[in-house]
PDB file of C-alpha atoms and ligand atoms in Angstrom:
ATOM      1  CA  UNK A   1     159.231 119.268  20.522  1.00 96.00           C
ATOM      2  CA  UNK A   2     158.785 116.433  17.506  1.00 97.00           C
ATOM      3  CA  UNK A   3     156.737 118.373  15.795  1.00 97.00           C
ATOM      4  CA  UNK A   4     159.319 120.531  15.552  1.00 97.00           C
ATOM      5  CA  UNK A   5     161.885 118.543  14.538  1.00 98.00           C
ATOM      6  CA  UNK A   6     159.817 117.191  11.579  1.00 97.00           C
ATOM      7  CA  UNK A   7     158.710 120.855  10.532  1.00 97.00           C
ATOM      8  CA  UNK A   8     162.518 122.049  10.231  1.00 97.00           C
ATOM      9  CA  UNK A   9     163.769 118.446   8.614  1.00 98.00           C
ATOM     10  CA  UNK A  10     165.582 117.491  11.160  1.00 98.00           C
ATOM     11  CA  UNK A  11     166.347 114.578  10.711  1.00 97.00           C
ATOM     12  CA  UNK A  12     170.051 114.775  13.471  1.00 97.00           C
ATOM     13  CA  UNK A  13     168.508 115.141  16.893  1.00 97.00           C
ATOM     14  CA  UNK A  14     166.272 113.566  19.071  1.00 98.00           C
ATOM     15  CA  UNK A  15     164.075 113.518  21.774  1.00 98.00           C
ATOM     16  CA  UNK A  16     164.103 112.037  24.850  1.00 98.00           C
ATOM     17  CA  UNK A  17     161.255 112.431  27.531  1.00 98.00           C
ATOM     18  CA  UNK A  18     162.335 110.935  31.124  1.00 98.00           C
ATOM     19  CA  UNK A  19     158.983 110.218  33.439  1.00 98.00           C
ATOM     20  CA  UNK A  20     157.961 107.436  35.706  1.00 98.00           C
ATOM     21  CA  UNK A  21     155.006 107.072  33.803  1.00 98.00           C
ATOM     22  CA  UNK A  22     153.036 106.326  37.096  1.00 97.00           C
ATOM     23  CA  UNK A  23     153.373 110.070  38.358  1.00 97.00           C
ATOM     24  CA  UNK A  24     155.080 112.143  41.055  1.00 98.00           C
ATOM     25  CA  UNK A  25     157.760 110.097  43.974  1.00 97.00           C
ATOM     26  CA  UNK A  26     156.751 110.241  47.281  1.00 98.00           C
ATOM     27  CA  UNK A  27     158.009 112.759  49.321  1.00 98.00           C
ATOM     28  CA  UNK A  28     161.365 111.755  51.039  1.00 98.00           C
ATOM     29  CA  UNK A  29     162.156 114.417  53.156  1.00 97.00           C
ATOM     30  CA  UNK A  30     165.078 113.698  54.516  1.00 98.00           C
ATOM     31  CA  UNK A  31     167.171 114.185  51.770  1.00 98.00           C
ATOM     32  CA  UNK A  32     164.628 117.179  49.971  1.00 98.00           C
ATOM     33  CA  UNK A  33     163.167 119.051  53.715  1.00 98.00           C
ATOM     34  CA  UNK A  34     161.557 121.061  50.634  1.00 98.00           C
ATOM     35  CA  UNK A  35     159.114 118.725  49.496  1.00 98.00           C
ATOM     36  CA  UNK A  36     158.132 118.062  52.305  1.00 97.00           C
ATOM     37  CA  UNK A  37     154.124 117.732  53.043  1.00 96.00           C
ATOM     38  CA  UNK A  38     153.824 117.222  48.762  1.00 95.00           C
ATOM     39  CA  UNK A  39     151.040 115.219  48.161  1.00 96.00           C
ATOM     40  CA  UNK A  40     152.144 115.568  44.281  1.00 95.00           C
ATOM     41  CA  UNK A  41     151.909 112.184  44.078  1.00 96.00           C
ATOM     42  CA  UNK A  42     148.667 111.703  45.095  1.00 96.00           C
ATOM     43  CA  UNK A  43     147.464 112.905  41.782  1.00 95.00           C
ATOM     44  CA  UNK A  44     145.856 110.284  39.467  1.00 94.00           C
ATOM     45  CA  UNK A  45     145.803 112.324  36.209  1.00 94.00           C
ATOM     46  CA  UNK A  46     150.040 113.332  36.816  1.00 95.00           C
ATOM     47  CA  UNK A  47     150.584 108.610  36.467  1.00 96.00           C
ATOM     48  CA  UNK A  48     149.851 109.010  32.654  1.00 97.00           C
ATOM     49  CA  UNK A  49     151.355 105.420  31.391  1.00 98.00           C
ATOM     50  CA  UNK A  50     153.826 104.505  28.470  1.00 98.00           C
ATOM     51  CA  UNK A  51     151.503 103.520  26.561  1.00 98.00           C
ATOM     52  CA  UNK A  52     148.729 106.485  26.314  1.00 98.00           C
ATOM     53  CA  UNK A  53     152.159 109.477  26.360  1.00 98.00           C
ATOM     54  CA  UNK A  54     153.136 106.486  22.750  1.00 98.00           C
ATOM     55  CA  UNK A  55     150.472 106.386  21.775  1.00 98.00           C
ATOM     56  CA  UNK A  56     149.553 110.506  21.472  1.00 98.00           C
ATOM     57  CA  UNK A  57     152.895 110.456  19.551  1.00 98.00           C
ATOM     58  CA  UNK A  58     151.308 107.910  17.447  1.00 98.00           C
ATOM     59  CA  UNK A  59     148.197 109.373  16.778  1.00 98.00           C
ATOM     60  CA  UNK A  60     149.786 112.913  15.491  1.00 97.00           C
ATOM     61  CA  UNK A  61     152.793 110.505  13.213  1.00 97.00           C
ATOM     62  CA  UNK A  62     155.130 111.454  15.558  1.00 98.00           C
ATOM     63  CA  UNK A  63     156.659 107.893  16.979  1.00 98.00           C
ATOM     64  CA  UNK A  64     159.675 107.742  15.591  1.00 97.00           C
ATOM     65  CA  UNK A  65     163.309 106.590  16.246  1.00 96.00           C
ATOM     66  CA  UNK A  66     163.668 110.188  16.554  1.00 97.00           C
ATOM     67  CA  UNK A  67     161.916 109.768  20.546  1.00 98.00           C
ATOM     68  CA  UNK A  68     162.968 107.566  23.390  1.00 98.00           C
ATOM     69  CA  UNK A  69     161.908 107.013  27.257  1.00 98.00           C
ATOM     70  CA  UNK A  70     163.853 107.490  29.300  1.00 98.00           C
ATOM     71  CA  UNK A  71     161.707 104.855  32.045  1.00 98.00           C
ATOM     72  CA  UNK A  72     161.897 105.304  35.941  1.00 98.00           C
ATOM     73  CA  UNK A  73     162.518 107.936  38.184  1.00 98.00           C
ATOM     74  CA  UNK A  74     165.140 110.158  37.459  1.00 98.00           C
ATOM     75  CA  UNK A  75     167.200 109.529  40.582  1.00 98.00           C
ATOM     76  CA  UNK A  76     167.734 105.796  38.590  1.00 98.00           C
ATOM     77  CA  UNK A  77     167.642 106.862  35.129  1.00 98.00           C
ATOM     78  CA  UNK A  78     169.412 110.133  34.931  1.00 98.00           C
ATOM     79  CA  UNK A  79     172.955 108.878  36.519  1.00 97.00           C
ATOM     80  CA  UNK A  80     173.231 106.816  33.018  1.00 96.00           C
ATOM     81  CA  UNK A  81     171.409 107.889  30.009  1.00 97.00           C
ATOM     82  CA  UNK A  82     173.101 107.384  27.573  1.00 95.00           C
ATOM     83  CA  UNK A  83     172.385 110.983  25.324  1.00 96.00           C
ATOM     84  CA  UNK A  84     174.978 113.111  23.723  1.00 95.00           C
ATOM     85  CA  UNK A  85     175.131 117.132  23.718  1.00 97.00           C
ATOM     86  CA  UNK A  86     171.747 118.302  24.787  1.00 97.00           C
ATOM     87  CA  UNK A  87     170.432 121.773  22.799  1.00 97.00           C
ATOM     88  CA  UNK A  88     166.940 122.592  25.312  1.00 98.00           C
ATOM     89  CA  UNK A  89     166.279 120.622  28.574  1.00 98.00           C
ATOM     90  CA  UNK A  90     162.699 121.346  29.347  1.00 98.00           C
ATOM     91  CA  UNK A  91     162.009 120.157  32.644  1.00 98.00           C
ATOM     92  CA  UNK A  92     158.705 119.718  34.235  1.00 98.00           C
ATOM     93  CA  UNK A  93     159.243 117.179  37.614  1.00 97.00           C
ATOM     94  CA  UNK A  94     157.440 119.518  39.917  1.00 97.00           C
ATOM     95  CA  UNK A  95     159.901 118.778  43.223  1.00 98.00           C
ATOM     96  CA  UNK A  96     162.505 119.190  44.650  1.00 98.00           C
ATOM     97  CA  UNK A  97     164.366 116.086  44.007  1.00 98.00           C
ATOM     98  CA  UNK A  98     163.031 115.805  40.550  1.00 98.00           C
ATOM     99  CA  UNK A  99     164.111 119.195  40.059  1.00 98.00           C
ATOM    100  CA  UNK A 100     167.526 118.841  41.182  1.00 98.00           C
ATOM    101  CA  UNK A 101     168.204 115.417  39.807  1.00 98.00           C
ATOM    102  CA  UNK A 102     167.434 116.839  36.122  1.00 98.00           C
ATOM    103  CA  UNK A 103     170.509 119.031  36.806  1.00 98.00           C
ATOM    104  CA  UNK A 104     172.154 117.475  38.626  1.00 97.00           C
ATOM    105  CA  UNK A 105     172.659 115.021  35.287  1.00 97.00           C
ATOM    106  CA  UNK A 106     171.758 116.854  32.513  1.00 98.00           C
ATOM    107  CA  UNK A 107     172.864 120.129  33.039  1.00 97.00           C
ATOM    108  CA  UNK A 108     176.797 118.598  32.525  1.00 95.00           C
ATOM    109  CA  UNK A 109     174.992 117.921  28.914  1.00 96.00           C
ATOM    110  CA  UNK A 110     173.491 120.718  27.667  1.00 97.00           C
ATOM    111  CA  UNK A 111     175.458 122.527  24.807  1.00 96.00           C
ATOM    112  CA  UNK A 112     176.919 126.228  25.852  1.00 95.00           C
ATOM    113  CA  UNK A 113     174.513 128.194  24.172  1.00 96.00           C
ATOM    114  CA  UNK A 114     171.789 125.749  24.665  1.00 97.00           C
ATOM    115  CA  UNK A 115     168.251 127.293  27.095  1.00 98.00           C
ATOM    116  CA  UNK A 116     166.724 124.763  29.902  1.00 98.00           C
ATOM    117  CA  UNK A 117     163.509 125.733  30.745  1.00 98.00           C
ATOM    118  CA  UNK A 118     161.498 125.473  34.148  1.00 98.00           C
ATOM    119  CA  UNK A 119     158.648 124.311  33.445  1.00 98.00           C
ATOM    120  CA  UNK A 120     157.444 125.074  37.876  1.00 96.00           C
ATOM    121  CA  UNK A 121     159.811 128.357  39.301  1.00 98.00           C
ATOM    122  CA  UNK A 122     156.909 130.838  39.789  1.00 98.00           C
ATOM    123  CA  UNK A 123     154.023 127.411  41.267  1.00 97.00           C
ATOM    124  CA  UNK A 124     156.465 125.371  43.193  1.00 97.00           C
ATOM    125  CA  UNK A 125     158.356 126.885  45.333  1.00 97.00           C
ATOM    126  CA  UNK A 126     161.251 123.190  45.755  1.00 98.00           C
ATOM    127  CA  UNK A 127     161.329 123.611  42.554  1.00 98.00           C
ATOM    128  CA  UNK A 128     162.629 127.254  42.701  1.00 98.00           C
ATOM    129  CA  UNK A 129     164.730 125.932  45.841  1.00 98.00           C
ATOM    130  CA  UNK A 130     166.295 123.690  43.828  1.00 98.00           C
ATOM    131  CA  UNK A 131     166.711 126.117  40.665  1.00 98.00           C
ATOM    132  CA  UNK A 132     167.935 128.331  43.411  1.00 98.00           C
ATOM    133  CA  UNK A 133     169.930 126.375  45.067  1.00 98.00           C
ATOM    134  CA  UNK A 134     172.083 124.575  41.702  1.00 97.00           C
ATOM    135  CA  UNK A 135     172.511 128.191  40.267  1.00 97.00           C
ATOM    136  CA  UNK A 136     174.218 129.371  42.809  1.00 97.00           C
ATOM    137  CA  UNK A 137     176.320 126.168  43.700  1.00 96.00           C
ATOM    138  CA  UNK A 138     177.290 126.165  39.756  1.00 95.00           C
ATOM    139  CA  UNK A 139     177.600 130.014  39.918  1.00 95.00           C
ATOM    140  CA  UNK A 140     175.623 129.653  37.131  1.00 96.00           C
ATOM    141  CA  UNK A 141     175.090 133.516  36.368  1.00 95.00           C
ATOM    142  CA  UNK A 142     172.557 133.710  33.277  1.00 96.00           C
ATOM    143  CA  UNK A 143     170.007 134.898  33.147  1.00 97.00           C
ATOM    144  CA  UNK A 144     166.433 133.935  34.258  1.00 98.00           C
ATOM    145  CA  UNK A 145     163.697 135.030  31.844  1.00 98.00           C
ATOM    146  CA  UNK A 146     160.223 134.593  32.389  1.00 98.00           C
ATOM    147  CA  UNK A 147     158.097 132.748  30.204  1.00 98.00           C
ATOM    148  CA  UNK A 148     155.058 132.807  31.948  1.00 97.00           C
ATOM    149  CA  UNK A 149     153.639 133.452  35.293  1.00 97.00           C
ATOM    150  CA  UNK A 150     155.492 130.179  36.613  1.00 98.00           C
ATOM    151  CA  UNK A 151     158.121 129.102  34.279  1.00 98.00           C
ATOM    152  CA  UNK A 152     161.264 130.825  33.451  1.00 98.00           C
ATOM    153  CA  UNK A 153     164.191 129.591  30.673  1.00 98.00           C
ATOM    154  CA  UNK A 154     168.454 130.665  31.238  1.00 98.00           C
ATOM    155  CA  UNK A 155     170.218 130.729  27.542  1.00 98.00           C
ATOM    156  CA  UNK A 156     173.471 128.201  28.365  1.00 97.00           C
ATOM    157  CA  UNK A 157     176.793 130.309  28.807  1.00 94.00           C
ATOM    158  CA  UNK A 158     180.590 129.796  29.238  1.00 73.00           C
ATOM    159  CA  UNK A 159     180.024 131.286  32.380  1.00 64.00           C
ATOM    160  CA  UNK A 160     180.454 128.696  36.095  1.00 66.00           C
ATOM    161  CA  UNK A 161     181.769 125.775  33.301  1.00 59.00           C
ATOM    162  CA  UNK A 162     185.562 125.955  35.150  1.00 56.00           C
ATOM    163  CA  UNK A 163     182.982 125.465  38.367  1.00 54.00           C
ATOM    164  CA  UNK A 164     181.032 122.952  37.361  1.00 63.00           C
ATOM    165  CA  UNK A 165     183.508 120.921  36.235  1.00 53.00           C
ATOM    166  CA  UNK A 166     185.344 121.490  39.007  1.00 43.00           C
ATOM    167  CA  UNK A 167     181.992 119.050  40.123  1.00 41.00           C
ATOM    168  CA  UNK A 168     182.270 116.747  38.096  1.00 44.00           C
TER     169      UNK A 168
HETATM  170  C1  LIG B 206     153.194 118.204  36.253  1.00 52.22           C
HETATM  171  S1  LIG B 206     153.794 115.976  35.739  1.00 52.22           S
HETATM  172  C2  LIG B 206     154.368 117.425  33.964  1.00 52.22           C
HETATM  173  C3  LIG B 206     153.969 116.305  32.199  1.00 52.22           C
HETATM  174  C4  LIG B 206     155.002 117.057  31.183  1.00 52.22           C
HETATM  175  N1  LIG B 206     155.812 117.467  30.732  1.00 52.22           N
HETATM  176  C5  LIG B 206     153.246 117.715  31.272  1.00 52.22           C
HETATM  177  O1  LIG B 206     153.276 119.342  30.875  1.00 52.22           O
HETATM  178  O2  LIG B 206     152.016 116.809  29.623  1.00 52.22           O
HETATM  179  C6  LIG B 206     155.362 115.420  36.354  1.00 52.22           C
HETATM  180  C7  LIG B 206     155.983 114.807  35.184  1.00 52.22           C
HETATM  181  O3  LIG B 206     156.994 114.389  36.598  1.00 52.22           O
HETATM  182  C8  LIG B 206     157.266 113.258  36.113  1.00 52.22           C
HETATM  183  N2  LIG B 206     157.855 112.984  37.108  1.00 52.22           N
HETATM  184  C9  LIG B 206     158.042 113.952  37.697  1.00 52.22           C
HETATM  185  N3  LIG B 206     159.221 113.246  39.451  1.00 52.22           N
HETATM  186  C10 LIG B 206     159.630 112.842  38.950  1.00 52.22           C
HETATM  187  C11 LIG B 206     160.781 112.191  38.958  1.00 52.22           C
HETATM  188  N4  LIG B 206     161.527 111.707  40.403  1.00 52.22           N
HETATM  189  N5  LIG B 206     161.066 110.609  38.394  1.00 52.22           N
HETATM  190  C12 LIG B 206     160.274 110.445  37.123  1.00 52.22           C
HETATM  191  N6  LIG B 206     158.758 110.931  36.602  1.00 52.22           N
HETATM  192  C13 LIG B 206     158.768 112.372  38.042  1.00 52.22           C
HETATM  193  C14 LIG B 206     155.371 112.468  36.039  1.00 52.22           C
HETATM  194  O4  LIG B 206     155.288 111.556  36.804  1.00 52.22           O
HETATM  195  C15 LIG B 206     154.685 113.674  35.779  1.00 52.22           C
HETATM  196  O5  LIG B 206     154.960 112.829  33.961  1.00 52.22           O
END
């Protein structure tokens, strides 16, 4: 995404990279029953340290003040993110908890006309459940479009907004 902004010569937008940089959290089945038994938190290849991620941006000359890193568990960091409006949300947190936390705290900042991409909708049933619960709770009826066998996206329209602000 940072590379795309560079290619287009955009110097005004910021890419936020929110991650624990230590992998997924262990499931919390009491709060999120859909995550019960999930073992993704044990997978070392999903725990990429911040320095390694920064080094990868650096390799392509893309590490600058248009990239901001938000380090920590979504439940702790996302409620306090000091960002303006988003044009695009790209969610790839796998768990019900991670997906619902991201939607809950970031979707209200998504511009009308902005897009949400959910990587794991088809691959992880808990992720799909979080998306469906969120959309249904907020009366979001914007068409869910498939990307491939797992990814989906939708474009935020005005629909659902009124309901949203009542929840804010
Ligand atoms: C499947 S990996 C995807 C990483 C990256 N989007 C990619 O495609 O390479 C899931 C990422 O989400 C992060 N993650 C998942 N749930 C999280 C949470 N609740 N808080 C912080 N980070 C989380 C993990 O640390 C991991 O880096």
